[in-house]
């Protein structure tokens, strides 16, 4: 009989496991919801589980209803909606925490465990990175263990963990089969509003020094795998936003302008490659300069050679592309393009730069000569490449070219295009990335946010838009080396320290390769990938029906394995040699007396037999006592097998017919 004290202990243990399961789900989402949401949920968990509150009177119905209305109002005020992953997660977290105010019965504890599972699902919908997989597995294990504790009174924590672990291991093959073969609808299943979070990356504006902010980010922007030979490092320019509008200080994209792309003659080697982009919440897709065509029907190849998607990138995406690093225009620059990229500078701004540009242009005699003269001015003018330039004033080009003479790629690209336009030469700023780090484990280049770069394009008659990188004349080593390699020796960033160690570099490469594999083969596994998998099994032109049959067969196979395991575990173990000898002895004794009752032990059975046949007292009692000793008593080391064999032979020699007749 369970005492009241023991019952209270079991109830408190079940409540603790339910709260732990819910707290695990809260912590999985703490960095994707407002901090006050997580704090409120954890405080309510702590409040409910304090010794004074666990058995005290909880708030009444009216108080709980008012609190629920306040929670809904606060979430609406914060998110302006109750729909979507962000608002839904916050609302679920707070309403489940309020459920603790009425958690009394086992049913309420099941609800709390269910809330922990739903919060696990919310985290999985939001992020599927490899580093979070162990966290998700631990949360599933914790919730299943909590279900076992809540469902079975007196179930210990260790036993619950073991039971839940075995159940999850048995379910793992089914999860893999469902992942591979359960028919998926074409398109994105997770087409829901995700929790918004800041993403480090290029923007559609550029002011002097803005790209410097990306140097501190070691996050990957995208990965590239070439089908053949990769271009040399000095030609790995990855094109992003092209900036045309300039207010004297900041460059911007021209919004809403779409024109027919000029016909180009592609020169040199065509490079075929596959790009795996990370989410940026921006519309542009990065490609090697210059892409020959759009890689997707939803992506526009613009007149200035940008790849512009119809929707912002909120999911990882992969695409195949073909690019050329050298081109020639087959038609002259149109009136709109010339007007757009020779727009005059704001009156009165950067007067010394305007004067310098006009002087160099008059001396050069041609646009191509003017470009070379400007580059020579940067090469021989004592300019320096630095990641910590001095702040520039109201005339940034004048400050850079005549005062500080030190800057980053954004400084030099902006100043160079300013000089070009001051002499009425069509020019524009291009932002993107330069270079990429080779990963020998995965066989691809990883381009990081720290590889962000800015360069210029100038229209030259007979050639068309020509890439000019003024940073290359100030710091030529930037074309072949990453930004971290150019940092001063005294500037020891964590990324630079990691790259200084060979084994740490290899470890990072292996981890990055594992992340790339996970993203390509798991996160991006969709309907087309399922059909490709069926094709590898020899199914020609597969469709959704083939997926259904494959899933059905795989499910039946899994059920057969589970049934075999359950039947095998439920089957009684085969009797050992001692048990077989004892069973034979019992059968012999049952011929001359009453059968042994199921509950009878060997000594009790001996008394039953000898009560009717006292002449067998010595023989039968000795054998059954010997069995009891062998089965339940201690045995000397190394003698048990011999003693069992002697007992078996004694049973075999026993002849009750002769004993009766005698």
JSON list of C-alpha atoms in Angstrom, two decimals, residues 352-353 356 360 373-387 389 392 396-409 411-416 419 470-477:
[
{"chain": "A", "resi": 352, "resn": "UNK", "atom": "CA", "xyz": [39.74, 68.45, -55.57]},
{"chain": "A", "resi": 353, "resn": "UNK", "atom": "CA", "xyz": [38.85, 65.02, -56.91]},
{"chain": "A", "resi": 356, "resn": "UNK", "atom": "CA", "xyz": [42.24, 65.84, -60.54]},
{"chain": "A", "resi": 360, "resn": "UNK", "atom": "CA", "xyz": [44.25, 63.35, -65.83]},
{"chain": "A", "resi": 373, "resn": "UNK", "atom": "CA", "xyz": [46.64, 57.15, -65.50]},
{"chain": "A", "resi": 374, "resn": "UNK", "atom": "CA", "xyz": [44.25, 56.93, -62.52]},
{"chain": "A", "resi": 375, "resn": "UNK", "atom": "CA", "xyz": [45.56, 53.52, -61.57]},
{"chain": "A", "resi": 376, "resn": "UNK", "atom": "CA", "xyz": [49.13, 54.79, -61.83]},
{"chain": "A", "resi": 377, "resn": "UNK", "atom": "CA", "xyz": [48.19, 57.68, -59.55]},
{"chain": "A", "resi": 378, "resn": "UNK", "atom": "CA", "xyz": [46.96, 55.18, -56.94]},
{"chain": "A", "resi": 379, "resn": "UNK", "atom": "CA", "xyz": [49.99, 52.92, -57.42]},
{"chain": "A", "resi": 380, "resn": "UNK", "atom": "CA", "xyz": [52.60, 55.65, -57.00]},
{"chain": "A", "resi": 381, "resn": "UNK", "atom": "CA", "xyz": [50.76, 58.02, -54.66]},
{"chain": "A", "resi": 382, "resn": "UNK", "atom": "CA", "xyz": [51.75, 56.39, -51.38]},
{"chain": "A", "resi": 383, "resn": "UNK", "atom": "CA", "xyz": [48.36, 54.85, -50.75]},
{"chain": "A", "resi": 384, "resn": "UNK", "atom": "CA", "xyz": [47.99, 52.07, -48.17]},
{"chain": "A", "resi": 385, "resn": "UNK", "atom": "CA", "xyz": [45.57, 49.21, -47.66]},
{"chain": "A", "resi": 386, "resn": "UNK", "atom": "CA", "xyz": [44.27, 49.12, -44.11]},
{"chain": "A", "resi": 387, "resn": "UNK", "atom": "CA", "xyz": [41.31, 47.69, -42.21]},
{"chain": "A", "resi": 389, "resn": "UNK", "atom": "CA", "xyz": [41.23, 53.71, -41.79]},
{"chain": "A", "resi": 392, "resn": "UNK", "atom": "CA", "xyz": [36.41, 60.53, -43.70]},
{"chain": "A", "resi": 396, "resn": "UNK", "atom": "CA", "xyz": [35.21, 61.37, -48.70]},
{"chain": "A", "resi": 397, "resn": "UNK", "atom": "CA", "xyz": [36.98, 61.14, -52.06]},
{"chain": "A", "resi": 398, "resn": "UNK", "atom": "CA", "xyz": [39.02, 64.28, -51.37]},
{"chain": "A", "resi": 399, "resn": "UNK", "atom": "CA", "xyz": [39.87, 63.07, -47.86]},
{"chain": "A", "resi": 400, "resn": "UNK", "atom": "CA", "xyz": [41.12, 59.71, -49.16]},
{"chain": "A", "resi": 401, "resn": "UNK", "atom": "CA", "xyz": [43.01, 60.91, -52.23]},
{"chain": "A", "resi": 402, "resn": "UNK", "atom": "CA", "xyz": [44.72, 63.95, -50.70]},
{"chain": "A", "resi": 403, "resn": "UNK", "atom": "CA", "xyz": [44.78, 63.51, -46.91]},
{"chain": "A", "resi": 404, "resn": "UNK", "atom": "CA", "xyz": [44.55, 60.08, -45.30]},
{"chain": "A", "resi": 405, "resn": "UNK", "atom": "CA", "xyz": [45.74, 58.01, -48.35]},
{"chain": "A", "resi": 406, "resn": "UNK", "atom": "CA", "xyz": [44.72, 54.85, -46.50]},
{"chain": "A", "resi": 407, "resn": "UNK", "atom": "CA", "xyz": [41.60, 52.76, -46.85]},
{"chain": "A", "resi": 408, "resn": "UNK", "atom": "CA", "xyz": [39.85, 49.53, -47.62]},
{"chain": "A", "resi": 409, "resn": "UNK", "atom": "CA", "xyz": [38.40, 48.17, -50.89]},
{"chain": "A", "resi": 411, "resn": "UNK", "atom": "CA", "xyz": [37.21, 53.41, -50.16]},
{"chain": "A", "resi": 412, "resn": "UNK", "atom": "CA", "xyz": [39.22, 52.83, -53.32]},
{"chain": "A", "resi": 413, "resn": "UNK", "atom": "CA", "xyz": [36.32, 51.56, -55.44]},
{"chain": "A", "resi": 414, "resn": "UNK", "atom": "CA", "xyz": [34.20, 54.57, -54.46]},
{"chain": "A", "resi": 415, "resn": "UNK", "atom": "CA", "xyz": [37.01, 57.07, -55.08]},
{"chain": "A", "resi": 416, "resn": "UNK", "atom": "CA", "xyz": [37.93, 55.48, -58.43]},
{"chain": "A", "resi": 419, "resn": "UNK", "atom": "CA", "xyz": [37.09, 60.14, -60.59]},
{"chain": "A", "resi": 470, "resn": "UNK", "atom": "CA", "xyz": [41.78, 49.76, -57.77]},
{"chain": "A", "resi": 471, "resn": "UNK", "atom": "CA", "xyz": [42.56, 47.76, -54.62]},
{"chain": "A", "resi": 472, "resn": "UNK", "atom": "CA", "xyz": [44.75, 45.50, -56.78]},
{"chain": "A", "resi": 473, "resn": "UNK", "atom": "CA", "xyz": [47.21, 48.32, -57.49]},
{"chain": "A", "resi": 474, "resn": "UNK", "atom": "CA", "xyz": [47.30, 49.46, -53.85]},
{"chain": "A", "resi": 475, "resn": "UNK", "atom": "CA", "xyz": [47.56, 45.96, -52.35]},
{"chain": "A", "resi": 476, "resn": "UNK", "atom": "CA", "xyz": [48.24, 43.38, -55.13]},
{"chain": "A", "resi": 477, "resn": "UNK", "atom": "CA", "xyz": [48.49, 40.59, -52.57]}
]
